[in-house]
mmCIF file of C-alpha atoms and ligand atoms in Angstrom:
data_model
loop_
_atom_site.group_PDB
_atom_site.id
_atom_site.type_symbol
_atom_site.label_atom_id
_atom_site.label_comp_id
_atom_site.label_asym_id
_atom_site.label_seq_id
_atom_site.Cartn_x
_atom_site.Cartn_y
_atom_site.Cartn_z
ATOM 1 C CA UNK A 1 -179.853 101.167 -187.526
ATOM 2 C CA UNK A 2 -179.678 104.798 -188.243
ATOM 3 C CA UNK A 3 -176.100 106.550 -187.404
ATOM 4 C CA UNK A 4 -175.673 108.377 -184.343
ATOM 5 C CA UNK A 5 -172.097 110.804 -185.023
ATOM 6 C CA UNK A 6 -173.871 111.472 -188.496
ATOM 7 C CA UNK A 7 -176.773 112.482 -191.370
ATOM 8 C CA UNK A 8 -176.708 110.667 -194.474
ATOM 9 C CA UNK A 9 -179.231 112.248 -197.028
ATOM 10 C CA UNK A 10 -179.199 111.837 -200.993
ATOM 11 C CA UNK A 11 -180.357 114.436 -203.575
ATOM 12 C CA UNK A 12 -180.934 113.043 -207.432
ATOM 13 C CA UNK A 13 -177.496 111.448 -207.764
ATOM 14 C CA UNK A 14 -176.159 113.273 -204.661
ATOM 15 C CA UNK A 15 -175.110 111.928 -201.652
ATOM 16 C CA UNK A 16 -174.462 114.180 -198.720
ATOM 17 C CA UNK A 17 -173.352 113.298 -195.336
ATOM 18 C CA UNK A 18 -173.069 115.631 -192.428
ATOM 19 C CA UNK A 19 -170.872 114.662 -189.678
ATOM 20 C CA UNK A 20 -172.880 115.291 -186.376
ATOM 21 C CA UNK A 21 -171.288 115.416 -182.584
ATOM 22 C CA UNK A 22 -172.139 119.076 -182.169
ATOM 23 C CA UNK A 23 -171.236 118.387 -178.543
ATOM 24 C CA UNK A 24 -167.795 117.528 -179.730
ATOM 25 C CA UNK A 25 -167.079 119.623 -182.242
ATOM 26 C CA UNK A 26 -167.446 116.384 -184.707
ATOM 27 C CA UNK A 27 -164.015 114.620 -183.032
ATOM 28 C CA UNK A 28 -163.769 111.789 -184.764
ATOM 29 C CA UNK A 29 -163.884 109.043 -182.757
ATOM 30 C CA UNK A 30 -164.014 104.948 -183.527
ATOM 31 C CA UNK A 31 -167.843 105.105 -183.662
ATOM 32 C CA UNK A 32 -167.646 107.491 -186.042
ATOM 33 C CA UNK A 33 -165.070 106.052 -188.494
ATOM 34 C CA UNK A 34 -167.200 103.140 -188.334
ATOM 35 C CA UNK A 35 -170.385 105.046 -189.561
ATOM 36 C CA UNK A 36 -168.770 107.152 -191.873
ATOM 37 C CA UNK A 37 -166.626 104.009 -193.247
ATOM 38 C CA UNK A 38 -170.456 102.307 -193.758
ATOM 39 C CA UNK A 39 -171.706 105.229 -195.316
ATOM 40 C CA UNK A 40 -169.520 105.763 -198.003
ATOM 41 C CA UNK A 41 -168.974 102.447 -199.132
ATOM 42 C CA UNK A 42 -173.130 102.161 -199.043
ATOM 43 C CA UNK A 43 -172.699 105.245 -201.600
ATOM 44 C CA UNK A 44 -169.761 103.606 -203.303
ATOM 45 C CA UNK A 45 -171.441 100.419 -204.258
ATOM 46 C CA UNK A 46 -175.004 102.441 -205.201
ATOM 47 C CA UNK A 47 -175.563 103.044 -208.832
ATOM 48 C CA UNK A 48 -177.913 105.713 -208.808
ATOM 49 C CA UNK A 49 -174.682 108.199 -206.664
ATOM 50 C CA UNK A 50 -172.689 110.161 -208.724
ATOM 51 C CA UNK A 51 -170.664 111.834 -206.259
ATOM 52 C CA UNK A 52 -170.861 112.322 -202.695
ATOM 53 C CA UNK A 53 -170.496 115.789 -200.532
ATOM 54 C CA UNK A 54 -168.962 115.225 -197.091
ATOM 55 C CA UNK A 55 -169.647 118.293 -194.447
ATOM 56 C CA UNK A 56 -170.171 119.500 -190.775
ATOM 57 C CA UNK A 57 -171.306 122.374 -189.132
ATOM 58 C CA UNK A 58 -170.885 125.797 -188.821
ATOM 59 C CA UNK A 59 -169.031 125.963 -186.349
ATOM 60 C CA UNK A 60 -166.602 122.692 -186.718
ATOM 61 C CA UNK A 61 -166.219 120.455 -190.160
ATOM 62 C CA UNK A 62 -164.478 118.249 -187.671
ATOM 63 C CA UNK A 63 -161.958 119.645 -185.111
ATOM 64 C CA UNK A 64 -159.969 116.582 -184.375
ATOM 65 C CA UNK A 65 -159.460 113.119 -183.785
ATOM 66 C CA UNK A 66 -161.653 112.147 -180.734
ATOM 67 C CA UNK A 67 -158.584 113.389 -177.539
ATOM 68 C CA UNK A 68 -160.961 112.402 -174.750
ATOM 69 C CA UNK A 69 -160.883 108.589 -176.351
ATOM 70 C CA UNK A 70 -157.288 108.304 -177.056
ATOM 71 C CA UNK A 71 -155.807 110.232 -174.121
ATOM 72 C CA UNK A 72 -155.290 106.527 -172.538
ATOM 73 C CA UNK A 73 -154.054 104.747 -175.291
ATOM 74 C CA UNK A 74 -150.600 102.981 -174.691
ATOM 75 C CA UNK A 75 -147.737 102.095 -177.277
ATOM 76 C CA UNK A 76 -148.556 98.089 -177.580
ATOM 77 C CA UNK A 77 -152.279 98.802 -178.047
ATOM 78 C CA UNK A 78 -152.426 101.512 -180.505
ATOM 79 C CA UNK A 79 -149.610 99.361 -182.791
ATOM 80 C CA UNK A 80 -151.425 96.139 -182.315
ATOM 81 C CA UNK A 81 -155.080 97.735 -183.618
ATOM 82 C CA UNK A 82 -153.147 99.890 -186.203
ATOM 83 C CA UNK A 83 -154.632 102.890 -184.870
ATOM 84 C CA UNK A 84 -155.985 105.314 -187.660
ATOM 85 C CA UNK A 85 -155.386 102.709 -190.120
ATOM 86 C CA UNK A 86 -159.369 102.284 -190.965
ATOM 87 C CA UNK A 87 -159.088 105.624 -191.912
ATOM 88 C CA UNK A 88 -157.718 104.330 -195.386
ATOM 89 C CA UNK A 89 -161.169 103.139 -195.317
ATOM 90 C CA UNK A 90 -162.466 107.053 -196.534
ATOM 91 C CA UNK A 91 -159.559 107.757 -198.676
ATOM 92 C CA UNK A 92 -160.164 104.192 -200.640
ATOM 93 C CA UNK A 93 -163.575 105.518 -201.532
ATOM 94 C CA UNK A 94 -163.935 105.628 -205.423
ATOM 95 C CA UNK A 95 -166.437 107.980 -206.381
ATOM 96 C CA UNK A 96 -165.582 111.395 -206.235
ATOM 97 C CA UNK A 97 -166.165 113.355 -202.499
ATOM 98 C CA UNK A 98 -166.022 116.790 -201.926
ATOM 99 C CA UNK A 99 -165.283 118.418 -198.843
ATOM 100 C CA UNK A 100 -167.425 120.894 -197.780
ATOM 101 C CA UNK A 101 -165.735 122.944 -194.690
ATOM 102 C CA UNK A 102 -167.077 125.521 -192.872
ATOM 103 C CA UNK A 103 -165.372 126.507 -189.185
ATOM 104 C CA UNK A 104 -162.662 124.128 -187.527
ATOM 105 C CA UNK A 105 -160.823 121.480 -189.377
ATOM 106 C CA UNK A 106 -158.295 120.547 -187.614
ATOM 107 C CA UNK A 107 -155.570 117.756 -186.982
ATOM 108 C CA UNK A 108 -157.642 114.703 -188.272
ATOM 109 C CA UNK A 109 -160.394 117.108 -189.402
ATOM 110 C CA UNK A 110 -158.312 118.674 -191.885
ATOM 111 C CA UNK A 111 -156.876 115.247 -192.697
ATOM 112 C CA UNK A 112 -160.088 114.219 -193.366
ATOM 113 C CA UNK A 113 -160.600 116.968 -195.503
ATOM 114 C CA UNK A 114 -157.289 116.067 -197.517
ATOM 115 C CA UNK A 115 -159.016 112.261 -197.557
ATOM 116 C CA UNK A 116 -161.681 113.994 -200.031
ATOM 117 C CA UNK A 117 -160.970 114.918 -203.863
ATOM 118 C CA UNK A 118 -161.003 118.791 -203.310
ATOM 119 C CA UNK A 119 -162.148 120.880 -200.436
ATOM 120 C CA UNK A 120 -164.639 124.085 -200.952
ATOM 121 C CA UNK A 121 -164.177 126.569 -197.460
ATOM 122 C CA UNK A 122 -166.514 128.961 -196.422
ATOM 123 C CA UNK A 123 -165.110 131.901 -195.875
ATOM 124 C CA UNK A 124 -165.227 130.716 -191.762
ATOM 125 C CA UNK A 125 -162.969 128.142 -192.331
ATOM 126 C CA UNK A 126 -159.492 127.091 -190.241
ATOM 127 C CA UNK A 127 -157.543 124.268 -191.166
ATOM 128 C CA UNK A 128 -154.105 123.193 -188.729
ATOM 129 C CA UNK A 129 -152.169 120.179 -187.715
ATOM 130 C CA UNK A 130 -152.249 120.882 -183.765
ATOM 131 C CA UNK A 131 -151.442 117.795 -182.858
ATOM 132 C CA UNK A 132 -147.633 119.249 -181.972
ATOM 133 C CA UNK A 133 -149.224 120.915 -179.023
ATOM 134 C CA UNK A 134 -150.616 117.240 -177.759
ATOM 135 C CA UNK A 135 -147.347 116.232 -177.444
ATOM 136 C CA UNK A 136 -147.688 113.965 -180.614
ATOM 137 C CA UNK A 137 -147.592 114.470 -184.810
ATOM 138 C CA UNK A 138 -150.362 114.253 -187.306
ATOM 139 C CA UNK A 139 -151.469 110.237 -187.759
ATOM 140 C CA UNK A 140 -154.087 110.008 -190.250
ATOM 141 C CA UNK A 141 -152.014 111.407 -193.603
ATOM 142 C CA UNK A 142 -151.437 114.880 -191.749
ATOM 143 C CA UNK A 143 -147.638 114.715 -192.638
ATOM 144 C CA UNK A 144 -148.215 113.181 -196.073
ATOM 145 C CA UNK A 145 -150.986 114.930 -197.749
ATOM 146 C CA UNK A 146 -150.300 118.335 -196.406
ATOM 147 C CA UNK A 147 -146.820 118.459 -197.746
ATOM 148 C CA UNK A 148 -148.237 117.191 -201.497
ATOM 149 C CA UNK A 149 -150.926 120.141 -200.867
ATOM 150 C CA UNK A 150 -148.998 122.889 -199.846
ATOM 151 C CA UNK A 151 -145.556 122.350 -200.447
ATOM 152 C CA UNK A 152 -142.894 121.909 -197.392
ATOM 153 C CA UNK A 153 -142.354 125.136 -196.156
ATOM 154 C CA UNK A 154 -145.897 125.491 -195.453
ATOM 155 C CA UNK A 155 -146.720 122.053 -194.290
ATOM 156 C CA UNK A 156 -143.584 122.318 -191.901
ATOM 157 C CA UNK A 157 -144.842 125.463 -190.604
ATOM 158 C CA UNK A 158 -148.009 123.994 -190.024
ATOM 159 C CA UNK A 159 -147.045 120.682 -188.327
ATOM 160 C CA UNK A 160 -144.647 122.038 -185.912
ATOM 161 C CA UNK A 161 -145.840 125.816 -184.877
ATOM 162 C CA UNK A 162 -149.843 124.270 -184.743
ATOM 163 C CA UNK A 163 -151.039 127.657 -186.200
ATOM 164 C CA UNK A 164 -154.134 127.419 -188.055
ATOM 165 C CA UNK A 165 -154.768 129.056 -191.478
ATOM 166 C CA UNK A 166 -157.610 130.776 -192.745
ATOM 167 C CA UNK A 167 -159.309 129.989 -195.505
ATOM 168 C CA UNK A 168 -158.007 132.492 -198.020
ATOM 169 C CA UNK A 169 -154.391 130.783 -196.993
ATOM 170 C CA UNK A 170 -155.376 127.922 -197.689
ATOM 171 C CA UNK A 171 -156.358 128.626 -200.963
ATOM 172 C CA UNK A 172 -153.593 130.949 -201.860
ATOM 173 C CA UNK A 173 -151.522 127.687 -201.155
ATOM 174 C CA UNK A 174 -153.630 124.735 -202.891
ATOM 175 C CA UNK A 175 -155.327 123.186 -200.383
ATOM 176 C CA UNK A 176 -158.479 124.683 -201.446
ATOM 177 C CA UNK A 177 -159.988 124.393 -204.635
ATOM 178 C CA UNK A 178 -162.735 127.936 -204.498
ATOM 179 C CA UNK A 179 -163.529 129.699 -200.977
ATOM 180 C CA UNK A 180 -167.455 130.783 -200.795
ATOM 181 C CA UNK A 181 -169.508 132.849 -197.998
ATOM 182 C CA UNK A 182 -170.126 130.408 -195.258
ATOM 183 C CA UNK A 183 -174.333 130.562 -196.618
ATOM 184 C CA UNK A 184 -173.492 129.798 -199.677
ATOM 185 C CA UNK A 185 -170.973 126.064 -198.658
ATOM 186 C CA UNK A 186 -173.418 123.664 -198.979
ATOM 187 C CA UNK A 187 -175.365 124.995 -201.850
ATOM 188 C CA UNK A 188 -172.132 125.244 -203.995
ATOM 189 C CA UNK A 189 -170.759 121.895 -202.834
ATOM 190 C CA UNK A 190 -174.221 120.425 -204.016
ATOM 191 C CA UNK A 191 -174.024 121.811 -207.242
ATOM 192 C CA UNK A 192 -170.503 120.921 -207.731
ATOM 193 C CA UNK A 193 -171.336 117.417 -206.556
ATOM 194 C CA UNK A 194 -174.513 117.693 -209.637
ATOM 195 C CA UNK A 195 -172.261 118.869 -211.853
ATOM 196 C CA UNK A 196 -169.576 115.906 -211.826
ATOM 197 C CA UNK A 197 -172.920 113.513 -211.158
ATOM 198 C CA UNK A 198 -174.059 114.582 -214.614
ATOM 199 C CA UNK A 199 -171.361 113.313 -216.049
ATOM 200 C CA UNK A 200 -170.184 109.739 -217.144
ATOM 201 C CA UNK A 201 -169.792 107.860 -214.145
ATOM 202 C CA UNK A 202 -166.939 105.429 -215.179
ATOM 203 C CA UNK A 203 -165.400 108.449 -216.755
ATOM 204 C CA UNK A 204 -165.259 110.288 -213.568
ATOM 205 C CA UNK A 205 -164.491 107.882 -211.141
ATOM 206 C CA UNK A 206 -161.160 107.248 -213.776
ATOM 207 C CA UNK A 207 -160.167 110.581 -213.748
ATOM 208 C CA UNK A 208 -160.453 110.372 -209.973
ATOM 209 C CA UNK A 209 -158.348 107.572 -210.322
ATOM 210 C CA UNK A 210 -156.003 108.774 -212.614
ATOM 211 C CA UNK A 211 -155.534 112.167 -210.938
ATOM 212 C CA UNK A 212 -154.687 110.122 -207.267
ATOM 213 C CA UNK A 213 -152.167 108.176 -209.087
ATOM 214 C CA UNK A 214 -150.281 111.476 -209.782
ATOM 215 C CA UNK A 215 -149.099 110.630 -205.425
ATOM 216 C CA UNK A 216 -148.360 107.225 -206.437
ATOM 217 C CA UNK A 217 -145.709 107.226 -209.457
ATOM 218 C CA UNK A 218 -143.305 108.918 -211.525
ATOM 219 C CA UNK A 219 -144.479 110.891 -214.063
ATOM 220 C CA UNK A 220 -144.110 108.542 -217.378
ATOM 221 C CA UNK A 221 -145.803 105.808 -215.168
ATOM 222 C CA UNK A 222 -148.425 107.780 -214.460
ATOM 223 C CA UNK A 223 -148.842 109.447 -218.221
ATOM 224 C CA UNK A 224 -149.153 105.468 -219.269
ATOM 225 C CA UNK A 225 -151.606 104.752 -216.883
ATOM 226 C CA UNK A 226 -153.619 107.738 -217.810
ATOM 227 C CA UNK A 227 -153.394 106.911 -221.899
ATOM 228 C CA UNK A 228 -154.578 103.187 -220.683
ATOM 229 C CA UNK A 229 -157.515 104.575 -219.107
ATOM 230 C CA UNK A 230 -158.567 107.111 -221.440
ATOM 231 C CA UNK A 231 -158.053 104.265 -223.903
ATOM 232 C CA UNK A 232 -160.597 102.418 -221.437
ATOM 233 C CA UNK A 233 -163.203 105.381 -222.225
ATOM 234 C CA UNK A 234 -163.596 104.221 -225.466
ATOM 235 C CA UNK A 235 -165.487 101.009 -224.568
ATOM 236 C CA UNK A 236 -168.591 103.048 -223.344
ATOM 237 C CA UNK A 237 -171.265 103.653 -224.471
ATOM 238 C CA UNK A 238 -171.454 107.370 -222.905
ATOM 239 C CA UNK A 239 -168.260 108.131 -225.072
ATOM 240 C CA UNK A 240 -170.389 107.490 -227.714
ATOM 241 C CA UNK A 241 -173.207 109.662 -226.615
ATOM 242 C CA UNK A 242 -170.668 112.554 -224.988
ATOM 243 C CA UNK A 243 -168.850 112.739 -228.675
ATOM 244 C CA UNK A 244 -171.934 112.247 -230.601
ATOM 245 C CA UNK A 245 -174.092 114.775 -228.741
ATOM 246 C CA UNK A 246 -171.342 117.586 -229.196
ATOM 247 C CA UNK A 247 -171.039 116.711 -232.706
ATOM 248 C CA UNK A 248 -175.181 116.791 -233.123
ATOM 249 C CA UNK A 249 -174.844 119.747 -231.393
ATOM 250 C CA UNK A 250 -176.494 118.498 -228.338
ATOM 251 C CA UNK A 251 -176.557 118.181 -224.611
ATOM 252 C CA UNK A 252 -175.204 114.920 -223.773
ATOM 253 C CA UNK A 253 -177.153 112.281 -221.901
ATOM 254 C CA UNK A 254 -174.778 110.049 -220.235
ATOM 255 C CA UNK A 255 -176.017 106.556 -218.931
ATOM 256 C CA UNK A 256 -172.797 105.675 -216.976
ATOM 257 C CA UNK A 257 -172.084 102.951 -218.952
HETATM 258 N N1 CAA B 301 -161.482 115.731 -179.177
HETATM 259 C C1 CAA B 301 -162.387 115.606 -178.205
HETATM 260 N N2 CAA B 301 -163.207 116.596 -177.822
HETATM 261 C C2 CAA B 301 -163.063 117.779 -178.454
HETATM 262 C C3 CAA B 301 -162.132 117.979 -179.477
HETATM 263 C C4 CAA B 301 -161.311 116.884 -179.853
HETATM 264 N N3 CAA B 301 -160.420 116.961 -180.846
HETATM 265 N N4 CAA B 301 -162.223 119.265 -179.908
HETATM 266 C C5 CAA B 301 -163.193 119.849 -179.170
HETATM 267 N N5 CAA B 301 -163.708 118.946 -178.294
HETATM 268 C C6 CAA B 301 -164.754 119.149 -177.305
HETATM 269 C C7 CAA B 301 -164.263 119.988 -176.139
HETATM 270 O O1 CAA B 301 -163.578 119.165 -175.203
HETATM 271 C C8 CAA B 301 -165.550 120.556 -175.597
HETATM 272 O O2 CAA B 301 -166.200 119.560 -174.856
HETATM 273 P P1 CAA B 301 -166.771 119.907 -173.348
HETATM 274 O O3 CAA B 301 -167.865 120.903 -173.616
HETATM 275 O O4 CAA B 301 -167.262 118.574 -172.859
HETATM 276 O O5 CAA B 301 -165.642 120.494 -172.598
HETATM 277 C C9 CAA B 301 -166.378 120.769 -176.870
HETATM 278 O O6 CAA B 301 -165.796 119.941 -177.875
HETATM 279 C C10 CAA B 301 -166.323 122.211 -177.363
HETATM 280 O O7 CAA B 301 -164.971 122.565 -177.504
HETATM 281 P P2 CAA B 301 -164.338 123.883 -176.837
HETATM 282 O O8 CAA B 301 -165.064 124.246 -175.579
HETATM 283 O O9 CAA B 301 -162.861 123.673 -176.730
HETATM 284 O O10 CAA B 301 -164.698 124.962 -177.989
HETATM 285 P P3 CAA B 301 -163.934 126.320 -178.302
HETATM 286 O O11 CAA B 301 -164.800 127.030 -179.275
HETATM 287 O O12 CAA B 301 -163.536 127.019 -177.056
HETATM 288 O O13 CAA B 301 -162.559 125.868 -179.032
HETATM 289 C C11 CAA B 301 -161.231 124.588 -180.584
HETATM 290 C C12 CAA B 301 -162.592 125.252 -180.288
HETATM 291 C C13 CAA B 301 -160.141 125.666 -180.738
HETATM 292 C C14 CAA B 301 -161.375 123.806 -181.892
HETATM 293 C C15 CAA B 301 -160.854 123.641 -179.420
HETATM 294 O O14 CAA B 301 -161.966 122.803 -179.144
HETATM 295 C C16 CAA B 301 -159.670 122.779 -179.692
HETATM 296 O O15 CAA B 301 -158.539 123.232 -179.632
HETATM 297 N N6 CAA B 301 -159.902 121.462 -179.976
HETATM 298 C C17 CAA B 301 -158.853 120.507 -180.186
HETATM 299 C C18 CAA B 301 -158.170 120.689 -181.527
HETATM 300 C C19 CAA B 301 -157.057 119.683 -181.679
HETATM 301 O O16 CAA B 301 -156.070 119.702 -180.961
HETATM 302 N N7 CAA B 301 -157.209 118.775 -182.661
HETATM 303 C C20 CAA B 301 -156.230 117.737 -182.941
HETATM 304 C C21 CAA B 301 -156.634 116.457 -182.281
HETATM 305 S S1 CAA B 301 -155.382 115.207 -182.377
HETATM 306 C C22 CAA B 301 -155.556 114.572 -183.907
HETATM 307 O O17 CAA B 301 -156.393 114.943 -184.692
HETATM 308 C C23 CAA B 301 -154.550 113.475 -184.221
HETATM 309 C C24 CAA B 301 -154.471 113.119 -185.667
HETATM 310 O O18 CAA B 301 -153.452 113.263 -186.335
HETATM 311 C C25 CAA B 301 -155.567 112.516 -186.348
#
């Protein structure tokens, strides 16, 4: 059945997905998660996709976590479903994602962003954590992944004033890799996405992995685990071809194996 809160499309070894509830400003609500959650994992299991670009719309990447659905939760309910925890479901994703945000991304929008490897803004973007004016705090990573972005100082000023940031703040302080004219998001996401598509697949989705772990452990942990994997590398046959082919003095033709 095709998704309702979104537009999956692919392009060579591209996979782009649009979230779409213009009516909503793309709040993410349960039927979304679930789509998105399908859609990625479809991507993640497909050969042929080399990297996937996650966007919106103009106007909102996403501006929110759905208020009109959870406005009735109670305490018992939202702790016995784990509410927000299927959002792990995005972040577990192994091939690389960009995040392509133009307009609003806020509270779980701009978590969602910080679910994705590295976010491109259009100029138009604003990223915030309003959720201290709802009376509540960030839920989906809001707390965690801002702060590893940006620093405390920042991320504290962010999480309890609800201000948002433009997006030449937000990539003064890290949170955005490259800020482009709004016209130009999607066309430079897409050739980012090409570019790291191009490459070796199992090589890429490693130094996704490898980069991540940098959250996860201290630092001589996490050089081992890096020399293990580039170690890895050498069992492929596109190390073969990447080394070779610069050697021959050649463009490389990797076969993600
Ligand atoms: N949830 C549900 N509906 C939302 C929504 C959200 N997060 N954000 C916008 N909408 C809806 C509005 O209710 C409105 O619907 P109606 O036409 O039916 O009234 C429609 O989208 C358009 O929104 P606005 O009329 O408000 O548009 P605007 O241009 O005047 O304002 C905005 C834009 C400043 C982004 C404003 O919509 C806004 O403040 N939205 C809420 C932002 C927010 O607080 N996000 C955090 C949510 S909590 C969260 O995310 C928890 C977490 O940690 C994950």
């Amino acid at each position: 059945m095709a998704p309702k809160t979104l537009k999956t499309e692919t392009n060579g070894r591209v996979a782009i997905i649009t979230l779409n509830r213009p009516e909503a400003l793309n709040a993410l609500n349960s039927e979304l998660l679930a789509e998105l959650s399908e859609a990625l994992k479809r991507y993640d299991a497909d050969e042929k996709i080399g990297a996937i670009v996650l966007t919106g719309s103009e106007k909102a990447f996403a501006a929110g976590a759905d208020i009109k659905e959870m406005q009735n939760k109670d305490y018992v309910g939202a702790y016995l479903e784990d509410f927000f925890a299927g959002w792990g479901d995005v972040a577990a994703t192994r091939k690389p994602v960009i995040a392509a945000v133009a307009g609003y991304a806020l509270g779980g929008g701009c978590e969602l962003a910080m679910m994705c490897d590295f976010i491109i803004a259009a100029d138009s973007a604003k990223f915030g954590q309003p959720e201290i004016t709802l009376g509540v705090i960030p839920g989906m990573g809001g707390t965690q992944r801002l702060t590893r972005a940006v620093g405390k100082s920042k991320a504290m000023d962010l999480c309890l004033t609800g201000r948002m940031m433009e997006a030449e703040e937000a990539e003064r302080c890290g949170l955005v890799a490259r800020v482009v004219p709004a016209a130009e998001l999607k066309a430079t996401a897409v050739k980012a996405a090409e570019k790291i598509a191009s490459f070796s697949l199992p090589a890429t989705m490693m130094a996704k992995e490898a980069v991540n772990r940098a959250d996860e452990v201290t630092l001589n942990e996490g050089l081992r685990f890096e020399r293990r994997l580039f170690h890895s590398l050498f069992a492929t046959e596109d190390q073969k071809e990447g080394m070779g082919a610069f050697v021959e003095k050649r463009k490389a033709q990797f076969r993600h194996r």
